Amino acid sequence: MYGVYCPAYAAILEQLVWLKMKNIKTLGLASLLLLLPAIVSALEFDEIRDFDDVFSISAQAVGRERIEVSWDIAENYYLYHNNFLKFSTDTPGVVLGEAQVPEGKRAYDELLAENVIKFYEHVTVAVPLATVADDVKAVNLKVSSQGCLENVLCYPPSDQLVTIELPAAAGAGLSLSVSQSSASLLGISQETALPAEEAFSYEAIGLSAETILARFTPQPGYYLYRDKFAFRVTGDSGFQVSEASLPKGTIKEDPEFGPVEVYFDQVEIPVQVSRPAGEEQTITLQAEYQGCRDGDICYPPQISDVELQMPASIEAIESAEPVNDNNTWIAGPPGVMVSEQDALAQMLLNNPAGAMLAFFVAGLLLAFTPCVFPMVPILSGIIVGQGERMTTARSFWLSLVYVLAMAVTYTVAGVLAGLFGQNLQALFQDPWILGFFIAIFIALAFSMFGFYDLQVPAGLQSRLSSASSQQKGGSLAGVAVMGLLSALIVGPCVAPPLAAALIVIGASGSAVLGGAALFALSIGMGVPLILFGVSAGKLMPKAGPWMDAIKAVFGIGLLALAIWMLERIVQGPVILLLWGALAVASGVYLGALESIPQGASGWRRLWKSLGLVLLLVGAIEVVGAISGATDWLKPLDKLSSTNTTAEIRHVAFERIKSLEDLERQVERANAAGKPAMLDFYADWCVECVRMERSTFGEAPVQALFEDIQPLQADVTANDEVDKALMAQYGIIGPPAILFFDRQGKEMPGFRLVGFYRPEAFARHLKRVLEVR
């Protein structure tokens, strides 16, 4: 066919242009062109059917409040449930609401090489009419959609036009006129919601003397909430439900509750019972459940009874779990959430490729938190320390090696933590290790100020110089070591993405999958560091007074990092004094106490102004330390006239140490009719300290703590008792907050990991308090 125009090629190429755009991440243009002969041989040009013929559209008005649009889809074809399913109108006086699209079928798409949602055979979408003027008699609706022939080709996004006549205000009968892009006449159909007993079927059988198998089957397009199930045995048979094992559901984004678990397909639930000894017996298992039609309506809670035969038992079977006063086993609290880390873990298992991108983006966001940002002065010190030898290329390689070492360390530490439950970062928070690292930073800072040059002995230096001349960069190994230590010591943080990866590793044993997610997270955290390092190398001034000034700035940054790390060991007024001394010294260095000579430049005046500001800040910090303040971000807290009740405002945490302490305090809270909150805290945990200073003490949170018992486990020592408590609940390290209901059971869906602002934390507490 070389050099010959082929109409079939031209027609199919038009379709494949769209396929190439969708699938560009896995198929290049060259691959698509190689596929053309195979596709042409499988599908002749005259076999390509018109879009309107394959996806036959119809529409009707259901009152003046809603339009229902339906498609009859040809065999082996399907519509995508994606962003190209859109509705618009140019009818004056009409405003469309958000379309209510059913869930569709989840399936693997050979063309996209990923799991997608498709509609086969027939689908109906409800389009609310948010606003309809009284004089509007018909609505012109443009429907944009996209569909494919299974495993062969995809049509480009296509528009179909329909005109729907609305009923009169008095309620006259409906009439419909439909026009398509192909001008074909179409039929009218209507899909009404099924009765609850038809939408959700319930049946049960006795499997053994102590086990019942309950089966629920939602119809296509319907789902059941996982947390709405409850079971009880009615009558006086002596049977009681003791436990029900609910399988994992599918995460669905609920507009009211956020991510929740639901069942779209048939689900079988083993129900354990306690019972007296006796012969085969007929009992009635009553089930409570609630479900919805996807994107449309939700049914009220349903109660259904099923009679079943239970096999005989030669001995009585006692309940392993106590039941409540109504002899009812309840799945969970209303509106229970799936925690952020659990949702990410399920995403990682179900959609690894998409999860890697999500973890990379999460790493970018974490790069600007106190977990990663302190690495900036370390990398800056490395680059500035290179002096005149620094080039843009060299700064890039140094930054890249630093970030890769950090990423590999995070990944290895995370995999080991997931497999063995041991947080390596916590092990490196020993005061002696921190003190040694702080001393290194101080030594590097004074070297930046020009007090001395840090050099190795002459003999060793000559050997290193000879070896380094044979490798690009020379000091890459040292930079890698700094990246490794920075990951272990500088930023020991646990965030939801990290917790999600550890959940996957611990639950599935998949170190490869969890490790890949951690590496993607780490690379995302490192990208801003690489950009900063390259820009620092690009903008680095040559030798001279400017270079000395730049070194001094980064020296101050290293001293600030040393004080910031020292706060994990020493707290209170001492830290305020150190911050104050650093600010005063910086102000003096900038010339705050020097007079400005006649005709001084604007730069000189700017530096003096900044110096005066730092001098004032330092003085405030010193005054705060003398007054007994403990938060360097609020140094005048003790002196503020509006804060005379600072001690009263402080959260009244009950400190616990062991699992026994926790059980005792939770029982005490339950006796008072309160749920309990357990905060895992450590002095070396950056985000824990942020929560203490910025969240727990705020008025909205304090008001809610009146109705919930806040407990705190200080795991700074990371001793055997601390490790046992964290292991009991699968906690790798702080920050983590757990919640216990009024019956003393932990609510995993409400777990929090990482830092939360007061407003978000208060909203979360309100939802905890709604659980009864």
XYZ file of N, CA and C in Angstrom, residues 413-648:
708
model
N 13.538 2.728 54.864
C 13.027 2.838 56.241
C 11.536 2.528 56.289
N 10.800 3.007 55.294
C 9.364 2.749 55.273
C 9.036 1.293 55.055
N 9.752 0.630 54.129
C 9.506 -0.795 53.878
C 9.810 -1.618 55.130
N 10.914 -1.326 55.786
C 11.256 -2.046 57.014
C 10.218 -1.795 58.104
N 9.732 -0.549 58.191
C 8.709 -0.239 59.179
C 7.428 -1.003 58.894
N 7.049 -1.092 57.604
C 5.836 -1.810 57.255
C 5.949 -3.306 57.494
N 7.130 -3.868 57.225
C 7.302 -5.312 57.378
C 7.511 -5.725 58.826
N 8.232 -4.913 59.584
C 8.604 -5.309 60.937
C 8.012 -4.422 62.032
N 7.296 -3.368 61.628
C 6.654 -2.512 62.620
C 7.633 -1.675 63.419
N 8.791 -1.385 62.880
C 9.794 -0.607 63.612
C 10.116 0.658 62.849
N 9.952 1.801 63.489
C 10.194 3.098 62.866
C 11.661 3.471 63.040
N 12.443 3.373 61.955
C 13.877 3.681 62.040
C 14.111 5.144 62.367
N 13.243 6.025 61.870
C 13.426 7.448 62.166
C 13.312 7.715 63.664
N 12.411 6.992 64.329
C 12.270 7.172 65.775
C 13.536 6.748 66.503
N 14.200 5.697 66.000
C 15.437 5.230 66.635
C 16.526 6.295 66.589
N 16.497 7.146 65.551
C 17.536 8.173 65.391
C 17.196 9.462 66.138
N 16.124 9.458 66.938
C 15.785 10.653 67.701
C 16.350 10.626 69.111
N 17.323 9.776 69.337
C 18.010 9.731 70.627
C 18.715 11.068 70.867
N 18.662 11.609 72.099
C 19.294 12.921 72.366
C 20.771 12.973 71.990
N 21.504 11.859 72.183
C 22.925 11.891 71.848
C 23.127 11.999 70.336
N 22.310 11.287 69.563
C 22.425 11.378 68.103
C 22.034 12.760 67.626
N 20.933 13.279 68.170
C 20.511 14.626 67.798
C 21.577 15.653 68.183
N 22.163 15.493 69.391
C 23.190 16.425 69.834
C 24.398 16.426 68.920
N 24.812 15.244 68.465
C 25.948 15.153 67.541
C 25.629 15.868 66.230
N 24.419 15.667 65.708
C 24.033 16.301 64.450
C 23.936 17.818 64.623
N 23.430 18.273 65.762
C 23.344 19.710 66.038
C 24.744 20.322 66.073
N 25.683 19.613 66.692
C 27.061 20.107 66.759
C 27.662 20.243 65.356
N 27.333 19.306 64.460
C 27.822 19.401 63.088
C 27.286 20.658 62.419
N 25.988 20.930 62.612
C 25.402 22.120 62.007
C 26.049 23.395 62.545
N 26.314 23.427 63.831
C 26.951 24.619 64.418
C 28.355 24.791 63.849
N 29.079 23.679 63.731
C 30.431 23.760 63.179
C 30.401 24.243 61.734
N 29.450 23.738 60.950
C 29.322 24.186 59.563
C 28.955 25.668 59.503
N 28.109 26.113 60.419
C 27.695 27.518 60.423
C 28.872 28.441 60.695
N 29.689 28.116 61.706
C 30.829 28.979 62.014
C 31.873 28.946 60.900
N 31.923 27.822 60.168
C 32.798 27.790 59.004
C 32.298 28.758 57.938
N 30.980 28.845 57.786
C 30.398 29.791 56.830
C 30.725 31.233 57.207
N 30.815 31.501 58.516
C 31.133 32.864 58.959
C 32.607 33.204 58.771
N 33.422 32.208 58.384
C 34.832 32.468 58.117
C 35.737 32.356 59.321
N 35.241 31.766 60.438
C 36.093 31.618 61.620
C 37.202 30.595 61.387
N 36.926 29.622 60.549
C 37.919 28.602 60.238
C 37.449 27.870 58.978
N 38.347 27.069 58.418
C 38.018 26.205 57.289
C 38.006 24.767 57.771
N 36.925 24.052 57.462
C 36.842 22.644 57.821
C 37.599 21.828 56.783
N 38.708 21.220 57.211
C 39.516 20.416 56.296
C 39.926 19.126 56.987
N 40.064 18.088 56.187
C 40.550 16.822 56.722
C 42.074 16.883 56.783
N 42.724 15.967 57.527
C 44.190 15.958 57.601
C 44.829 15.914 56.218
N 46.034 16.511 56.123
C 46.683 16.688 54.818
C 46.896 15.357 54.090
N 47.341 14.308 54.832
C 47.583 13.025 54.182
C 46.312 12.441 53.588
N 45.266 12.449 54.388
C 44.000 11.906 53.903
C 43.433 12.775 52.786
N 43.670 14.094 52.899
C 43.146 15.006 51.880
C 43.776 14.729 50.515
N 45.066 14.421 50.494
C 45.723 14.156 49.211
C 45.180 12.881 48.580
N 44.897 11.859 49.414
C 44.336 10.621 48.877
C 42.924 10.862 48.331
N 42.140 11.603 49.105
C 40.777 11.887 48.655
C 40.787 12.714 47.381
N 41.758 13.662 47.303
C 41.822 14.505 46.109
C 42.162 13.673 44.886
N 43.081 12.704 45.086
C 43.448 11.839 43.970
C 42.266 10.989 43.535
N 41.519 10.465 44.517
C 40.363 9.612 44.185
C 39.233 10.426 43.579
N 39.010 11.616 44.137
C 37.872 12.412 43.662
C 38.096 12.955 42.263
N 39.391 13.083 41.868
C 39.652 13.580 40.521
C 39.219 12.575 39.468
N 39.002 11.332 39.899
C 38.611 10.295 38.961
C 37.101 10.117 38.898
N 36.339 10.843 39.723
C 34.886 10.717 39.691
C 34.262 12.095 39.551
N 33.161 12.122 38.840
C 32.469 13.389 38.595
C 31.887 13.914 39.890
N 32.242 15.114 40.230
C 31.652 15.730 41.419
C 32.550 15.648 42.613
N 33.319 14.590 42.737
C 34.282 14.513 43.813
C 33.666 14.242 45.155
N 32.673 15.025 45.582
C 32.126 14.925 46.925
C 30.724 14.337 46.914
N 30.366 13.609 45.855
C 29.015 13.059 45.752
C 28.727 12.077 46.873
N 29.720 11.282 47.276
C 29.501 10.315 48.354
C 29.146 11.032 49.656
N 29.864 12.121 49.941
C 29.548 12.883 51.146
C 28.165 13.494 51.098
N 27.766 13.988 49.924
C 26.424 14.554 49.776
C 25.373 13.479 49.998
N 25.630 12.264 49.484
C 24.697 11.163 49.667
C 24.534 10.822 51.145
N 25.631 10.854 51.883
C 25.561 10.583 53.321
C 24.707 11.645 54.021
N 24.877 12.908 53.636
C 24.061 13.972 54.225
C 22.577 13.773 53.892
N 22.277 13.333 52.664
C 20.885 13.054 52.308
C 20.303 11.937 53.138
N 21.100 10.891 53.365
C 20.646 9.766 54.192
C 20.366 10.209 55.622
N 21.312 10.946 56.220
C 21.130 11.393 57.603
C 19.986 12.386 57.727
N 19.823 13.234 56.724
C 18.723 14.198 56.769
C 17.379 13.486 56.806
N 17.236 12.426 56.013
C 15.972 11.688 55.981
C 15.675 11.033 57.323
N 16.722 10.538 57.990
C 16.518 9.820 59.239
C 16.378 10.736 60.446
N 17.052 11.886 60.412
C 17.159 12.691 61.625
C 16.392 13.997 61.539
N 16.483 14.686 60.401
C 15.928 16.043 60.329
C 14.417 16.034 60.262
N 13.825 15.142 59.456
C 12.385 15.211 59.226
C 11.632 13.950 59.557
N 11.526 13.545 60.836
C 10.806 12.314 61.182
C 9.300 12.563 61.232
N 8.621 12.555 60.102
C 7.190 12.835 60.048
C 6.437 11.637 59.493
N 5.229 11.440 59.980
C 4.316 10.435 59.437
C 3.112 11.176 58.880
N 2.897 11.076 57.570
C 1.778 11.731 56.903
C 0.858 10.656 56.329
N -0.395 11.031 55.949
C -1.321 10.025 55.414
C -0.771 9.187 54.269
N -0.052 9.772 53.261
C 0.479 8.905 52.207
C 1.475 7.873 52.726
N 2.341 8.287 53.667
C 3.293 7.343 54.246
C 2.554 6.248 55.005
N 1.543 6.629 55.800
C 0.763 5.635 56.545
C 0.058 4.681 55.595
N -0.448 5.185 54.467
C -1.136 4.332 53.498
C -0.182 3.287 52.929
N 1.030 3.712 52.558
C 2.009 2.766 52.022
C 2.373 1.708 53.060
N 2.486 2.112 54.317
C 2.826 1.161 55.376
C 1.682 0.187 55.619
N 0.436 0.652 55.472
C -0.722 -0.241 55.599
C -0.663 -1.320 54.535
N -0.368 -0.925 53.294
C -0.303 -1.878 52.192
C 0.821 -2.884 52.426
N 1.986 -2.407 52.849
C 3.121 -3.304 53.077
C 2.813 -4.279 54.211
N 2.256 -3.752 55.313
C 1.984 -4.610 56.456
C 0.871 -5.601 56.197
N -0.177 -5.191 55.450
C -1.337 -6.058 55.245
C -1.096 -7.081 54.145
N -0.449 -6.670 53.058
C -0.290 -7.559 51.907
C 1.104 -8.163 51.807
N 2.063 -7.596 52.543
C 3.438 -8.061 52.420
C 4.103 -7.635 51.132
N 3.441 -6.727 50.365
C 3.977 -6.299 49.078
C 4.958 -5.154 49.291
N 6.210 -5.518 49.543
C 7.222 -4.488 49.761
C 7.504 -3.721 48.477
N 7.346 -4.388 47.321
C 7.618 -3.721 46.051
C 6.594 -2.614 45.797
N 5.299 -2.941 45.963
C 4.249 -1.958 45.723
C 4.334 -0.807 46.716
N 4.444 -1.126 48.001
C 4.542 -0.070 49.006
C 5.815 0.737 48.866
N 6.925 0.055 48.551
C 8.188 0.765 48.377
C 8.165 1.692 47.179
N 7.515 1.263 46.084
C 7.408 2.129 44.906
C 6.611 3.387 45.238
N 5.546 3.220 46.023
C 4.752 4.383 46.423
C 5.569 5.331 47.294
N 6.352 4.778 48.216
C 7.191 5.618 49.074
C 8.262 6.339 48.261
N 8.816 5.659 47.251
C 9.834 6.304 46.421
C 9.212 7.442 45.612
N 8.002 7.220 45.073
C 7.315 8.295 44.344
C 7.031 9.469 45.273
N 6.624 9.170 46.503
C 6.386 10.224 47.494
C 7.674 10.998 47.766
N 8.770 10.281 47.937
C 10.051 10.921 48.259
C 10.568 11.773 47.111
N 10.419 11.282 45.876
C 10.863 12.061 44.727
C 10.035 13.344 44.619
N 8.732 13.242 44.885
C 7.910 14.456 44.899
C 8.398 15.444 45.936
N 8.791 14.950 47.103
C 9.329 15.828 48.140
C 10.647 16.454 47.703
N 11.403 15.730 46.860
C 12.733 16.209 46.499
C 12.787 17.133 45.308
N 11.733 17.143 44.474
C 11.768 17.985 43.276
C 11.993 19.460 43.627
N 11.251 20.048 44.599
C 11.538 21.451 44.941
C 12.964 21.657 45.449
N 13.512 20.649 46.140
C 14.894 20.782 46.608
C 15.868 20.841 45.430
N 15.621 20.005 44.408
C 16.486 20.034 43.229
C 16.387 21.389 42.539
N 15.161 21.904 42.389
C 14.975 23.210 41.747
C 15.677 24.308 42.538
N 15.572 24.224 43.851
C 16.240 25.232 44.690
C 17.750 25.120 44.558
N 18.253 23.875 44.565
C 19.701 23.699 44.470
C 20.252 24.200 43.154
N 19.563 23.920 42.045
C 20.029 24.374 40.740
C 19.987 25.891 40.659
N 18.899 26.486 41.158
C 18.808 27.952 41.109
C 19.863 28.593 41.995
N 20.168 27.948 43.132
C 21.209 28.493 43.999
C 22.561 28.456 43.301
N 22.830 27.357 42.600
C 24.091 27.284 41.865
C 24.153 28.266 40.718
N 23.008 28.496 40.061
C 22.963 29.420 38.928
C 23.194 30.855 39.372
N 22.606 31.208 40.531
C 22.661 32.593 40.990
C 23.824 32.863 41.933
N 24.642 31.835 42.171
C 25.725 32.001 43.137
C 26.731 33.053 42.647
N 27.006 34.083 43.472
C 27.977 35.102 43.061
C 29.401 34.556 43.113
N 30.279 35.232 42.394
C 31.687 34.850 42.404
C 32.334 35.304 43.704
N 33.596 34.945 43.857
C 34.305 35.268 45.091
C 34.343 36.773 45.308
N 34.297 37.170 46.577
C 34.310 38.575 46.915
C 33.365 38.860 48.069
N 33.097 40.144 48.352
C 32.219 40.502 49.473
C 30.836 39.885 49.365
N 30.255 39.829 48.149
C 28.921 39.253 48.004
C 28.929 37.775 48.412
N 29.966 37.051 48.036
C 30.049 35.641 48.379
C 30.140 35.466 49.887
N 30.870 36.319 50.558
C 30.976 36.252 52.014
C 29.623 36.519 52.664
N 28.874 37.484 52.118
C 27.547 37.783 52.667
C 26.592 36.602 52.482
N 26.645 35.965 51.310
C 25.776 34.805 51.056
C 26.106 33.670 52.022
N 27.403 33.446 52.222
C 27.799 32.402 53.169
C 27.286 32.705 54.574
N 27.322 33.964 54.977
C 26.834 34.343 56.306
C 25.342 34.064 56.436
N 24.576 34.372 55.374
C 23.129 34.114 55.412
C 22.857 32.628 55.624
N 23.554 31.773 54.848
C 23.330 30.345 55.008
C 23.884 29.839 56.333
N 24.892 30.488 56.859
C 25.371 30.128 58.190
C 24.310 30.376 59.244
N 23.599 31.501 59.127
C 22.494 31.778 60.054
C 21.398 30.720 59.890
N 21.140 30.305 58.630
C 20.149 29.257 58.401
C 20.522 27.955 59.088
N 21.807 27.607 59.061
C 22.252 26.385 59.732
C 22.113 26.501 61.250
N 22.407 27.684 61.807
C 22.215 27.883 63.247
C 20.732 27.785 63.612
N 19.867 28.344 62.767
C 18.427 28.238 63.018
C 17.988 26.779 62.993
N 18.533 25.992 62.052
C 18.197 24.580 61.989
C 18.679 23.856 63.248
N 19.846 24.236 63.766
C 20.361 23.613 64.991
C 19.433 23.893 66.168
N 18.955 25.158 66.287
C 18.018 25.492 67.377
C 16.712 24.731 67.195
N 16.237 24.646 65.970
C 14.978 23.953 65.684
C 15.071 22.479 66.087
N 16.217 21.847 65.839
C 16.394 20.449 66.234
C 16.605 20.312 67.739
N 17.262 21.308 68.346
C 17.484 21.271 69.789
C 16.159 21.304 70.551
N 15.136 21.870 69.922
C 13.832 21.954 70.573
C 13.239 20.575 70.836
N 13.722 19.546 70.156
C 13.259 18.190 70.414
C 13.819 17.648 71.723
N 14.887 18.281 72.207
C 15.525 17.834 73.449
C 15.231 18.798 74.585
N 15.382 20.101 74.323
C 15.205 21.143 75.334
C 14.035 22.023 74.919
N 13.130 22.280 75.826
C 11.971 23.106 75.516
C 11.822 24.211 76.556
N 10.888 25.125 76.266
C 10.604 26.182 77.218
C 11.381 27.452 76.952
N 11.614 28.265 78.008
C 12.278 29.567 77.851
C 13.676 29.498 77.252
N 14.370 28.374 77.425
C 15.726 28.271 76.880
C 15.698 28.434 75.359
N 14.714 27.816 74.713
C 14.610 27.917 73.258
C 14.303 29.355 72.858
N 13.448 30.036 73.599
C 13.147 31.437 73.290
C 14.402 32.285 73.402
N 15.228 32.016 74.419
C 16.470 32.771 74.571
C 17.399 32.545 73.377
N 17.489 31.325 72.913
C 18.355 31.031 71.778
C 17.856 31.707 70.506
N 16.535 31.635 70.254
C 15.987 32.330 69.090
C 16.225 33.842 69.209
N 16.042 34.368 70.413
C 16.273 35.792 70.616
C 17.715 36.182 70.365
N 18.649 35.340 70.871
C 20.075 35.626 70.668
C 20.424 35.583 69.187
N 19.870 34.601 68.455
C 20.158 34.504 67.027
C 19.614 35.721 66.279
N 18.403 36.158 66.639
C 17.821 37.322 65.964
C 18.619 38.585 66.268
N 19.014 38.766 67.534
C 19.805 39.951 67.912
C 21.144 39.948 67.181
N 21.833 38.792 67.170
C 23.130 38.708 66.498
C 22.984 39.002 65.004
N 21.903 38.504 64.387
C 21.686 38.766 62.959
C 21.441 40.249 62.721
N 20.683 40.872 63.633
C 20.421 42.306 63.493
C 21.691 43.119 63.609
N 22.547 42.752 64.572
C 23.811 43.461 64.731
C 24.689 43.272 63.493
N 24.706 42.054 62.958
C 25.507 41.766 61.774
C 25.060 42.618 60.587
N 23.745 42.874 60.493
C 23.208 43.679 59.393
C 23.393 45.180 59.617
N 23.998 45.554 60.746
C 24.308 46.959 60.982
C 23.228 47.726 61.700
N 22.426 47.041 62.514
C 21.334 47.720 63.213
C 21.861 48.780 64.180
N 23.049 48.570 64.751
C 23.592 49.502 65.740
C 24.621 50.454 65.139
N 24.827 50.400 63.825
C 25.803 51.272 63.185
C 25.097 52.467 62.549
N 25.785 53.577 62.544
C 25.220 54.768 61.900
C 25.400 54.678 60.388
N 24.468 55.260 59.672
C 24.516 55.246 58.214
C 25.290 56.473 57.744
N 26.413 56.284 57.024
C 27.200 57.433 56.573
C 26.437 58.245 55.526
N 26.876 59.489 55.376
C 26.261 60.372 54.392
C 26.416 59.780 52.987
N 25.330 59.766 52.253
C 25.362 59.280 50.874
C 25.383 57.770 50.748
N 24.984 57.072 51.827
C 24.955 55.606 51.765
C 23.930 55.130 50.738
N 24.178 53.974 50.172
C 23.282 53.439 49.138
C 21.975 52.955 49.750
N 21.003 52.736 48.875
C 19.719 52.209 49.330
C 19.842 50.823 49.929
N 20.774 50.014 49.397
C 20.962 48.670 49.947
C 21.414 48.743 51.403
N 22.355 49.679 51.656
C 22.850 49.808 53.036
C 21.702 50.171 53.986
N 20.826 51.051 53.542
C 19.685 51.454 54.383
C 18.703 50.285 54.580
N 18.525 49.482 53.512
C 17.624 48.331 53.624
C 18.150 47.324 54.633
N 19.477 47.040 54.572
C 20.031 46.072 55.520
C 19.914 46.573 56.950
N 20.138 47.861 57.158
C 20.006 48.403 58.520
C 18.561 48.275 59.007
N 17.588 48.508 58.111
C 16.178 48.394 58.495
C 15.845 46.956 58.893
N 16.322 46.018 58.081
C 16.090 44.616 58.434
C 16.775 44.263 59.750
N 17.960 44.816 59.955
C 18.663 44.569 61.205
C 17.894 45.083 62.405
N 17.286 46.259 62.279
C 16.493 46.805 63.385
C 15.282 45.921 63.674
N 14.647 45.410 62.605
C 13.494 44.514 62.804
C 13.922 43.257 63.553
N 15.048 42.666 63.128
C 15.527 41.465 63.812
C 15.931 41.769 65.249
N 16.482 42.947 65.478
C 16.846 43.337 66.843
C 15.600 43.414 67.722
N 14.525 43.960 67.167
C 13.272 44.055 67.914
C 12.688 42.666 68.181
N 12.716 41.806 67.142
C 12.202 40.437 67.314
C 13.001 39.708 68.391
N 14.326 39.852 68.352
C 15.146 39.199 69.358
C 14.831 39.687 70.756
N 14.623 40.993 70.905
C 14.293 41.537 72.218
C 12.960 40.970 72.726
N 11.988 40.831 71.824
C 10.689 40.274 72.213
C 10.843 38.827 72.674
N 11.674 38.070 71.963
C 11.897 36.671 72.355
C 12.548 36.594 73.734
N 13.504 37.467 74.010
C 14.171 37.465 75.311
C 13.185 37.833 76.417
N 12.355 38.851 76.176
C 11.335 39.236 77.161
C 10.375 38.072 77.401
N 9.988 37.389 76.329
C 9.105 36.239 76.477
C 9.731 35.140 77.299
N 11.030 34.883 77.085
C 11.715 33.856 77.868
C 11.737 34.224 79.346
N 11.987 35.505 79.643
C 12.028 35.947 81.040
C 10.651 35.814 81.692
N 9.590 36.023 80.897
C 8.230 35.942 81.448
C 7.756 34.509 81.633
N 8.525 33.532 81.120
C 8.157 32.130 81.292
C 7.408 31.541 80.120
N 7.347 32.241 78.988
C 6.664 31.708 77.807
C 7.407 30.484 77.284
N 6.666 29.573 76.635
C 7.260 28.338 76.127
C 7.157 28.199 74.610
N 6.371 29.053 73.983
C 6.186 28.974 72.530
C 6.865 30.173 71.888
N 7.927 29.912 71.095
C 8.669 31.035 70.505
C 7.858 31.732 69.422
N 6.795 31.105 68.929
C 5.918 31.772 67.976
C 4.938 32.712 68.674
N 4.766 32.555 69.982
C 3.904 33.431 70.773
C 4.663 33.863 72.026
N 5.721 34.636 71.861
C 6.599 34.944 73.007
C 5.940 35.790 74.086
N 4.946 36.599 73.732
C 4.313 37.485 74.711
C 3.007 36.896 75.242
N 2.836 35.582 75.065
C 1.596 34.933 75.465
C 1.304 35.143 76.950
N 2.333 35.076 77.780
C 2.145 35.213 79.231
C 1.820 36.644 79.639
N 2.232 37.603 78.811
C 2.039 39.007 79.174
C 0.788 39.604 78.566
N 0.153 38.907 77.643
C -1.015 39.463 76.955
C -2.168 39.632 77.917
N -2.778 40.811 77.880
C -3.915 41.083 78.766
C -5.135 40.267 78.389
N -5.161 39.814 77.127
C -6.314 39.019 76.677
C -6.095 37.540 76.898
N -4.977 37.213 77.526
C -4.664 35.798 77.693
C -4.375 35.476 79.146
N -5.111 36.094 80.052
C -4.894 35.857 81.470
C -5.317 34.467 81.881
N -6.066 33.769 81.016
C -6.525 32.420 81.339
C -5.813 31.393 80.476
N -4.533 31.665 80.192
C -3.794 30.768 79.290
C -3.753 29.351 79.833
N -3.572 29.212 81.135
C -3.488 27.876 81.690
C -4.817 27.153 81.581
N -5.923 27.896 81.718
C -7.241 27.279 81.607
C -7.479 26.822 80.180
